[in-house]
Every structure is written in structure tokens, then in C-alpha cells.
Short mmCIF file of C-alpha atoms in Angstrom, two decimals:
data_model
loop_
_atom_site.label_atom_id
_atom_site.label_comp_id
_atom_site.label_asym_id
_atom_site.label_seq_id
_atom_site.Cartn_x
_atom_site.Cartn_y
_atom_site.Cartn_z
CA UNK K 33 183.24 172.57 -105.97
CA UNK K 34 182.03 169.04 -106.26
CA UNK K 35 181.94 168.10 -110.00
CA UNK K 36 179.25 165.21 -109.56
CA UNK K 37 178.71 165.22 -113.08
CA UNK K 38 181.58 162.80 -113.95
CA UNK K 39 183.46 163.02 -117.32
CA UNK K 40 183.81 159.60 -117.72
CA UNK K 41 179.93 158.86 -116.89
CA UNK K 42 178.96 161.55 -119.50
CA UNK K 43 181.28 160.58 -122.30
CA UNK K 44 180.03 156.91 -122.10
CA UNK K 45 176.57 157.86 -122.00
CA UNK K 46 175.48 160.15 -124.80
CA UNK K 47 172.08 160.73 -125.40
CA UNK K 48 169.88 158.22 -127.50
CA UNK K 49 169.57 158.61 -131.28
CA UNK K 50 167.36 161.84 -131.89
CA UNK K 51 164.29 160.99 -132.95
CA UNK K 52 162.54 163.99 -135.58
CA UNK K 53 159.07 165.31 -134.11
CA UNK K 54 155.96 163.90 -134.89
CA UNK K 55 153.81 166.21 -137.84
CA UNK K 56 152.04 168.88 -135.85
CA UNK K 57 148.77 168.44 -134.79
CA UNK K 58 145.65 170.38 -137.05
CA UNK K 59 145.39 173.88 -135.89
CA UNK K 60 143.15 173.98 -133.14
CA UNK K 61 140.07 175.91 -133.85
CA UNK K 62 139.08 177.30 -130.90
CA UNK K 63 139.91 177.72 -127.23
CA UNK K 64 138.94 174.06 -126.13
CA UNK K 65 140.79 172.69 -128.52
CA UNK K 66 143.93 174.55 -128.10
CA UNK K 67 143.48 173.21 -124.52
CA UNK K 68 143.49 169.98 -125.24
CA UNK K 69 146.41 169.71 -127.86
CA UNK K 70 148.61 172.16 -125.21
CA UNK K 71 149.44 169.10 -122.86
CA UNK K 72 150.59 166.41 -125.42
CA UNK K 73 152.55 169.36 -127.52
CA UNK K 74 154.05 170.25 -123.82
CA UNK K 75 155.28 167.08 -123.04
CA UNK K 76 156.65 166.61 -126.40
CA UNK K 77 158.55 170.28 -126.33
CA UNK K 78 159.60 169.33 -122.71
CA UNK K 79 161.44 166.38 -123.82
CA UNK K 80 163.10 167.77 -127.07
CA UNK K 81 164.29 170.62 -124.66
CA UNK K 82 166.13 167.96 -122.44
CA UNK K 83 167.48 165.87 -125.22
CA UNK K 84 168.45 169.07 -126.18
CA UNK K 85 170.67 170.06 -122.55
CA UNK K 86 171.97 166.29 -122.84
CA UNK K 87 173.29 166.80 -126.34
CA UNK K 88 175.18 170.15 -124.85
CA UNK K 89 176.05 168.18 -121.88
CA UNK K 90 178.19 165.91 -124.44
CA UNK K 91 179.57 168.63 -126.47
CA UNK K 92 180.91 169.72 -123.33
CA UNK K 93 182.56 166.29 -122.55
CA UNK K 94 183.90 165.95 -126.50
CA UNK K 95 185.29 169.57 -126.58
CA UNK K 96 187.23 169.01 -122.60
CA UNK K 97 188.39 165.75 -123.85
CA UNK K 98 189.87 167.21 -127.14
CA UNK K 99 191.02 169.70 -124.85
CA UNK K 100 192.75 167.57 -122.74
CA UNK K 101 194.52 165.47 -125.64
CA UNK K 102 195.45 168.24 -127.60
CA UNK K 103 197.50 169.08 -124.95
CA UNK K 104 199.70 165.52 -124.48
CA UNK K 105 200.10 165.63 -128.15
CA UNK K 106 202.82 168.11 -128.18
CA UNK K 107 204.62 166.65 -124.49
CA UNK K 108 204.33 163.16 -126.83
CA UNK K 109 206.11 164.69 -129.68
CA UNK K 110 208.77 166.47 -127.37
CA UNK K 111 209.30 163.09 -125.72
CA UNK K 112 210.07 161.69 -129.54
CA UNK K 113 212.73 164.43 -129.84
CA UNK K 114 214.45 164.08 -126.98
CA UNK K 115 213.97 160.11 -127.68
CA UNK K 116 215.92 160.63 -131.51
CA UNK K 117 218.37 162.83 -129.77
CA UNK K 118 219.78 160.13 -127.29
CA UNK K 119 219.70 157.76 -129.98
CA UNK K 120 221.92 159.91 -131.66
CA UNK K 121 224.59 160.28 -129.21
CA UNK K 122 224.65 156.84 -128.22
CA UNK K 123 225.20 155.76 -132.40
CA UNK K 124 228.21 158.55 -131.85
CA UNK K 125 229.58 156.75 -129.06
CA UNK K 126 229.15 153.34 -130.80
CA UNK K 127 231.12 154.60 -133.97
CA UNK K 128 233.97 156.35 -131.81
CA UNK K 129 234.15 152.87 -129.88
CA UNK K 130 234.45 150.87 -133.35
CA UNK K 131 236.91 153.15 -134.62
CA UNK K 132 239.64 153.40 -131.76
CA UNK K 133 239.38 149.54 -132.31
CA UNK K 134 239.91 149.61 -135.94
CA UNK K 135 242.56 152.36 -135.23
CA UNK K 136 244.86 151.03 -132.51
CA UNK K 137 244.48 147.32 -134.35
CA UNK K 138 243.15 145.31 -131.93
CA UNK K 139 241.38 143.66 -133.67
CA UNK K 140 241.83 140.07 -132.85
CA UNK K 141 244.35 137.97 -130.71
CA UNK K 142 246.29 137.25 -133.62
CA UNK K 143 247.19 140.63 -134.75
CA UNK K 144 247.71 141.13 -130.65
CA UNK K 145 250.07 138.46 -130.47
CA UNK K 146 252.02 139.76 -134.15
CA UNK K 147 252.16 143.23 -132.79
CA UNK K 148 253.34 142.45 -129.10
CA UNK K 149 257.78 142.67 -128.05
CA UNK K 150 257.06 140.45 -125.00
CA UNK K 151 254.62 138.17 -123.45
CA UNK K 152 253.83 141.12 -120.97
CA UNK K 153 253.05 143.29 -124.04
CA UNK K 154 250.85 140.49 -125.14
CA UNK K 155 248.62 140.60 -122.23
CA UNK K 156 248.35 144.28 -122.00
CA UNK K 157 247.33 144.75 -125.53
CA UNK K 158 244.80 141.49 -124.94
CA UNK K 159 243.54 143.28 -121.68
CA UNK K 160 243.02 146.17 -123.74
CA UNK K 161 241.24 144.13 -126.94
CA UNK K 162 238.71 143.24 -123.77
CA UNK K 163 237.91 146.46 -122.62
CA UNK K 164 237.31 147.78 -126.14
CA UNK K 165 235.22 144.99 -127.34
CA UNK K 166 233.19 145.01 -123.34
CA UNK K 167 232.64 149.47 -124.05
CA UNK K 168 231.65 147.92 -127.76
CA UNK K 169 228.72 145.64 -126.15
CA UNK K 170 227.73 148.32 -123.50
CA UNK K 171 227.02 150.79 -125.91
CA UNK K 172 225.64 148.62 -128.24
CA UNK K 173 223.12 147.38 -125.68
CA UNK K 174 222.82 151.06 -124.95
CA UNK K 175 221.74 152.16 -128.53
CA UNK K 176 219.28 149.54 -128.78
CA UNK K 177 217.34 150.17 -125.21
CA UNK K 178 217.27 153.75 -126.41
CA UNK K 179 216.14 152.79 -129.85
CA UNK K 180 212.80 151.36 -128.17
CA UNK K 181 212.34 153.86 -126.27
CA UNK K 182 212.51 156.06 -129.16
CA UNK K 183 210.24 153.44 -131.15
CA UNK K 184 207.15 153.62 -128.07
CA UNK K 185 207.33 157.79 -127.92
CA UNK K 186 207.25 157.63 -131.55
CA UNK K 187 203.63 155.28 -131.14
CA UNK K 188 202.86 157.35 -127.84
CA UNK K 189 202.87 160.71 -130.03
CA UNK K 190 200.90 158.75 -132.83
CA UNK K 191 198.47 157.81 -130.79
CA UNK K 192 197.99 160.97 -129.26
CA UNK K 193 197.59 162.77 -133.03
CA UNK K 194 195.06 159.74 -133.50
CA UNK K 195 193.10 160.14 -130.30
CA UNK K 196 193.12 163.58 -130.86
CA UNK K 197 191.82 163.66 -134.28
CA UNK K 198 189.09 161.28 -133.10
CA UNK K 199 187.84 163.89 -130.47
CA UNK K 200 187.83 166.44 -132.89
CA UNK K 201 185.74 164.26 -135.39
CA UNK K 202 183.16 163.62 -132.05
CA UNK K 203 182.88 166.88 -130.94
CA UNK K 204 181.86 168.01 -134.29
CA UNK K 205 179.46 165.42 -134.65
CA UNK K 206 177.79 166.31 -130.90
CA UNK K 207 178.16 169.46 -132.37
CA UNK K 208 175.56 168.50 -135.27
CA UNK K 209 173.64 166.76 -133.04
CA UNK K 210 172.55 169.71 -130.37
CA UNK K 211 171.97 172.10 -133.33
CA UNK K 212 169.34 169.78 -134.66
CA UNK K 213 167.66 168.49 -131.11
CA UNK K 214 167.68 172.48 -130.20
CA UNK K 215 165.85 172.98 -133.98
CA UNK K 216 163.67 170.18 -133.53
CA UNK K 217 163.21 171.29 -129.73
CA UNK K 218 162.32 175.22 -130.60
CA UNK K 219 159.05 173.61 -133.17
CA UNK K 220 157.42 172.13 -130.76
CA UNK K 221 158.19 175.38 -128.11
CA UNK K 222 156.79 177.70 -131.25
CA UNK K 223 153.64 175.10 -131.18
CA UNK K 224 152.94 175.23 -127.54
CA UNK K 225 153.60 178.69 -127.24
CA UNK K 226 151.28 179.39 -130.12
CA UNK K 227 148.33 176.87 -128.26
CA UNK K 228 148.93 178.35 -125.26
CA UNK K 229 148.19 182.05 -126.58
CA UNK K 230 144.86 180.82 -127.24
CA UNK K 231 144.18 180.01 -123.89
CA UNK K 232 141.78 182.20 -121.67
CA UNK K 233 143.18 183.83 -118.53
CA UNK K 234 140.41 180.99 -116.96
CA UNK K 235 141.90 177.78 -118.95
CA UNK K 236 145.40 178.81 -118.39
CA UNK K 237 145.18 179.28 -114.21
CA UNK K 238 142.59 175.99 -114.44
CA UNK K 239 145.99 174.12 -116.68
CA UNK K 240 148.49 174.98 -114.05
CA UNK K 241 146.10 174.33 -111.13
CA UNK K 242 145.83 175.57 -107.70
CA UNK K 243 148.89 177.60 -105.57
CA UNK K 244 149.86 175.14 -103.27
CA UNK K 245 151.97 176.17 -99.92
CA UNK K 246 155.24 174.78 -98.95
CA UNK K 247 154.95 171.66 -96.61
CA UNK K 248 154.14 172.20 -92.86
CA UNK K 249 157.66 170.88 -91.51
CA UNK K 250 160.47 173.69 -92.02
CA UNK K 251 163.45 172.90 -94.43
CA UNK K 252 166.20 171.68 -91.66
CA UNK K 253 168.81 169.09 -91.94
CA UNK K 254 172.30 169.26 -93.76
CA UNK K 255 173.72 168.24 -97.22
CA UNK K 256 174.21 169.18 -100.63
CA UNK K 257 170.26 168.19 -101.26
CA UNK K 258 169.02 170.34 -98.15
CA UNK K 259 171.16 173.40 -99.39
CA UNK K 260 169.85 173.14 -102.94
CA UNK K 261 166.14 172.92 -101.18
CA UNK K 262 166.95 175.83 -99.86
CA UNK K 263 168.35 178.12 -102.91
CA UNK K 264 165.62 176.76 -104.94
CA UNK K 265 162.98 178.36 -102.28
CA UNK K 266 164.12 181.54 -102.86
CA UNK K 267 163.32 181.18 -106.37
CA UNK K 268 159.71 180.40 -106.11
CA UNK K 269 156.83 182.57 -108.69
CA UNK K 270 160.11 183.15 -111.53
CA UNK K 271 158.67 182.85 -114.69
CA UNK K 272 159.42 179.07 -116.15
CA UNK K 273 161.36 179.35 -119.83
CA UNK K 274 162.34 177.31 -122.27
CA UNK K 275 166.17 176.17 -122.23
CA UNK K 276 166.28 179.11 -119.06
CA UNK K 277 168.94 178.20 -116.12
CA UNK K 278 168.39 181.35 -114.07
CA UNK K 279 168.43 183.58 -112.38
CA UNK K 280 165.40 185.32 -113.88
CA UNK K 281 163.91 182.42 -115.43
CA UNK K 282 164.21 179.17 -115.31
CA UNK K 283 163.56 175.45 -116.91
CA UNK K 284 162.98 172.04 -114.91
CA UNK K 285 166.60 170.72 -115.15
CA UNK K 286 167.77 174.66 -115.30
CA UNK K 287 166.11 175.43 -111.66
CA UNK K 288 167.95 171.93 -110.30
CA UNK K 289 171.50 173.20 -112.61
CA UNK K 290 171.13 176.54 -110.53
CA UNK K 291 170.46 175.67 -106.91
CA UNK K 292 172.63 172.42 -106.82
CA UNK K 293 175.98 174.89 -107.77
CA UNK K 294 174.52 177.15 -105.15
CA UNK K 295 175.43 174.19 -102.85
CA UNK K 296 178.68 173.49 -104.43
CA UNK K 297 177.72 170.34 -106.61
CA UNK K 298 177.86 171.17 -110.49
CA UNK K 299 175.14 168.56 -112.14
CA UNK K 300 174.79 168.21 -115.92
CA UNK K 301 172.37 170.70 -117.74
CA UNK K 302 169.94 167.69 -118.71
CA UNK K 303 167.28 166.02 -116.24
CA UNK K 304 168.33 162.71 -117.86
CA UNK K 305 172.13 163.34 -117.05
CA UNK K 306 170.73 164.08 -113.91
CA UNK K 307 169.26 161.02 -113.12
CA UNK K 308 172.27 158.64 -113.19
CA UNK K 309 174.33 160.80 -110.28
CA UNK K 310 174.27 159.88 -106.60
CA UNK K 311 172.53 156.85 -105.69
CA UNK K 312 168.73 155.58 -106.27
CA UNK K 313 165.70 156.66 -103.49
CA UNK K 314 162.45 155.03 -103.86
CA UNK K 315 159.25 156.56 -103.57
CA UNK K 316 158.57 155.54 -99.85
CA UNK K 317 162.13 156.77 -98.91
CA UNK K 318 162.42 160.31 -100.40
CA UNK K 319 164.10 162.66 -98.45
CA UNK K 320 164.06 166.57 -98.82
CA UNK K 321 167.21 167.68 -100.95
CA UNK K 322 166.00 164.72 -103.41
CA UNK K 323 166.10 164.83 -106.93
CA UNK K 324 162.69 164.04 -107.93
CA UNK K 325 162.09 162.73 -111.82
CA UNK K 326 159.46 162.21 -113.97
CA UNK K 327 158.37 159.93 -117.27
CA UNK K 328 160.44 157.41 -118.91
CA UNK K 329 162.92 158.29 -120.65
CA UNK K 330 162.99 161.08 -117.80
CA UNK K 331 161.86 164.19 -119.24
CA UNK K 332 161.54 166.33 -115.71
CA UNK K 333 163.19 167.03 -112.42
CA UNK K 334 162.09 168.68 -109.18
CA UNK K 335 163.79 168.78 -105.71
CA UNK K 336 161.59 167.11 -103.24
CA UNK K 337 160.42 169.20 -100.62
CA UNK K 338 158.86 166.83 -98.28
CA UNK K 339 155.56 166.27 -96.98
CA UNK K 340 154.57 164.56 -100.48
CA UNK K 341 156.00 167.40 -101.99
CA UNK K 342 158.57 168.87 -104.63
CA UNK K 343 159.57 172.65 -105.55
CA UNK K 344 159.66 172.88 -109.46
CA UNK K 345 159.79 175.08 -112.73
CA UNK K 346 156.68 172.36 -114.25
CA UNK K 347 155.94 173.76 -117.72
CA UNK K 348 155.46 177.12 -120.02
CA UNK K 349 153.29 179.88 -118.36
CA UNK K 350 153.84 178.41 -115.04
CA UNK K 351 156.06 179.77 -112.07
CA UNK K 352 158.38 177.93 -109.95
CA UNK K 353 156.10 176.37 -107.16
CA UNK K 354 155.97 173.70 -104.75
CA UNK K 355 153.10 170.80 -106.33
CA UNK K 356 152.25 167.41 -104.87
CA UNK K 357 154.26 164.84 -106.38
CA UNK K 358 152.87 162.89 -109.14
CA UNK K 359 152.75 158.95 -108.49
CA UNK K 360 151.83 158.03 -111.73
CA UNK K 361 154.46 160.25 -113.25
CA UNK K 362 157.07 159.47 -111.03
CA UNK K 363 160.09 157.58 -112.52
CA UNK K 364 162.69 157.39 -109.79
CA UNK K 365 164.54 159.50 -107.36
CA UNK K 366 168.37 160.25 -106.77
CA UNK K 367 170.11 161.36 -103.56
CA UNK K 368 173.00 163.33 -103.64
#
């Protein structure tokens, strides 16, 4: 499977700061009014739901990256070990190379010369004084190549703890973060939910507007984008949902999750996330497979369809449905 959501892309671009909802609007006292609060306190639940699927979207990243150097602390630690143990045996060799010179006497050429019977003895305990003092510089130069080794494992395995600890200190943190954007996300979804209850069956088909049919050209090509045109098709009248990412139910960025893995690309939970993989499509050049996104900051995603067209889970008490794409909400569009 593709993973087109990249770990390095998502860990260096956590969501913006969360931002605490505005005060709810005065109850609405009848039907009109709950109609028009209903699109404002949409758009507003909308976003806090997607803030809310890129703030998971970086737990995700913080919790595989802690994974991930968790796992080179202990190798780093091992690699200390191992480090202290040939340090070890190289000081051992060092000492029983200073004592058999301390012990046989060799010392110097004087005490060669004193000790020698003959000239010939002379040079053989002088050819021996050399070897001992050239096995005394070897393993000295021995010990102290294996001494920094030991001294960068040592740093390697404290940087590891360090990195490690940091992780752990960020994935909390993105932790805290999702559980407030999801708290601060499900007040606005009680609101609209609430507004939208006092809709009549009349308001609430007149709100999501007519049943529009699926362009006249057929869905044909190839690609990751065509394929997830495709899976998303078959999903078309599920119920839309809050936070939903199939297969009953769905959200925007939940409908585009699900039928992008059904054509082997994983794509972050968030429509924002979404917006920064593959490369950039204008408006004149949209393809079908597209991503298609809304507002700015992007708080919606459908996949275009063509013919002017997108497929789409567009808000609560809706279905997924193919709608005429929105110029003046249109933010950009991404091509996978």
C-alpha cells in the first residue's frame, strides 16, 4: 500500500494553535431562525471536526516516532556494552604488555647492555626491548581508538534516551491537544444537531438542495484518483456523520480516508492533511480522481467527478451525493 501520507510531512506540519469556539449563538426561536443560524454553526462544527482528524493525524506521527526511538534506545545501549567491554580487554592487554617489560627488565638500553654476556646478547635483548615497547604503542593506540568509540555509543545511547523522552513529552501533548479540539468540536456538533432538529422536513430537503445525477461521461481512465472515484460511487445516499470514516457512515475527509485505501493510497484522516499530498490542479485543469477542497484554512474535501462535478459526504442530515462544485468555495485541488 502506498503510504502518501508521509511521516516526515506530518510531523513538521502539525495543526495550527486551536482556537476555543466562539459563544453560541441565542437560541433560535423558531423554525426560520434555526435555519438561518444552522449554516454558520455548520461550518464552524465542520472545521473543529477537521482540526480535530489533524490533531489525531499527529498523535499518530508522535506515538510511531516514539515508537520507532524507543526501539534504537536499547541497540544504543547494547552498542555501549559491547563498547566498555573491548575497552576492557584492550586495558588487559596494555597491562600484560607493561608488565612482561617490567618483568624481563628491559627496560632501557642501559640495563640491556649491564645484563648482556656478549655483544650478540646485546642485540637480541635490544631487538627484544623493540618489540616490547612497538606491542606497548600498538595497544596503546588500540585502547584509545576503542575508548572513542566507547565515548560516541555512550552519546549515541544518550541521545537516543533524550530523543526518546522528547517524543514521549510530544505525544502527550498532541495527546492534550485532540482531546480538547474533539471537546470543542462535539459543542458545536450538539449545536447544529440541536438547530437542525428544528428544521421542517421542507427547510431541511430546501438546505441540502436538489438530487443531482452523476455526470453524463462514465468514470473511465486509470490511477489511484479514478479507483477512489470509483469506491466512493458505491457509497452514494450513506448517511453523512460526524468524525464517521465508513462504511456505514461517513464524514467529508472520512468518505476520501475510505475510498483512497480502497485504491491502495492511505491519506491522513484530516482534509487539511489532505491537501498538501500529490501535486496542485487548478480549477480549469481538474481531472476525475481529484481531490477537490474547500474554504481557507480547508475545512472540506470531495473527489471530483467531472463534468463540473464532485461526489461528497457535504454536511449533517445530508447523504453522500454528487453536487456541482462550488467556485466561490473552492480553495485548491490535489492530484494524486
Amino acid at each position: 500500500m502506498v503510504l502518501v501520507s508521509l511521516l516526515a510531512l506530518v510531523l513538521g506540519a502539525a495543526p495550527a494553535s486551536a482556537q476555543p469556539p466562539s459563544p453560541p449563538p441565542p437560541p433560535p426561536t423558531n423554525a426560520a431562525d434555526a435555519a438561518a443560524q444552522l449554516d454558520q454553526v455548520q461550518r464552524e462544527a465542520e472545521a473543529l471536526t477537521e482540526e480535530w482528524h489533524a490533531a489525531q493525524d499527529t498523535v499518530d506521527a508522535r506515538q510511531a516516532e516514539l515508537q520507532t526511538l524507543e526501539q534504537a534506545v536499547a541497540p544504543a545501549k547494547a552498542a555501549v556494552d559491547a563498547a566498555k567491554a573491548d575497552e576492557e580487554q584492550y586495558r588487559q592487554q596494555l597491562d600484560a604488555v607493561a608488565m612482561g617489560t617490567f618483568e624481563s627488565g628491559n627496560l632501557d638500553q642501559f640495563n640491556a647492555l649491564l645484563a648482556s654476556g656478549s655483544p650478540q646478547d646485546f642485540l637480541d635483548q635490544m631487538s627484544a626491548l623493540e618489540t616490547l615497547s612497538a606491542d606497548y604503542k600498538a595497544a596503546l593506540e588500540q585502547l584509545s581508538s576503542v575508548v572513542d568509540v566507547t565515548a560516541k555509543a555512550q552519546a549515541d545511547a544518550d541521545a537516543a534516551v533524550e530523543r526518546a523522552k522528547t517524543a514521549a513529552d510530544e505525544a502527550k501533548k498532541a495527546e492534550d491537544d485532540v482531546a480538547a479540539r474533539k471537546r470543542d468540536a462535539e459543542i458545536r456538533i450538539d449545536q447544529a444537531e440541536k438547530l437542525l432538529e428544528r428544521l421542517s422536513p421542507q427547510q431541511r430537503r430546501e438546505r441540502n438542495g436538489p438530487k443531482e445525477d452523476a455526470p453524463d461521461v462514465p468514470i473511465t481512465g486509470t490511477g489511484a484518483g479514478v479507483e477512489a472515484l470509483k469506491a466512493a460511487a458505491t457509497q452514494l445516499g450513506k448517511p453523512y456523520q460526524w468524525g464517521a470514516a465508513g462504511p456505514s457512515s461517513y464524514d467529508c475527509s472520512g468518505l476520501t480516508s475510505w475510498a483512497f485505501k480502497k485504491a491502495g493510497v492511505t491519506l491522513p484522516r484530516s482534509s487539511s492533511q489532505q491537501a498538501r499530498v500529490g501535486k496542485a490542479v487548478s480549477w480549469d485543469n481538474m481531472q476525475p480522481g481529484d481531490l477537490v477542497f474547500y474554504y481557507s484554512p480547508v475545512s472540506h474535501v470531495g473527489i471530483y467527478a467531472g463534468g463540473g462535478k464532485m461526489i461528497n459526504a457535504p454536511q449533517t442530515g445530508d447523504v453522500v451525493k454528487y453536487q456541482t462544485v462550488s467556485s466561490s468555495a473552492f480553495s485548491g485541488a490535489r492530484r494524486l
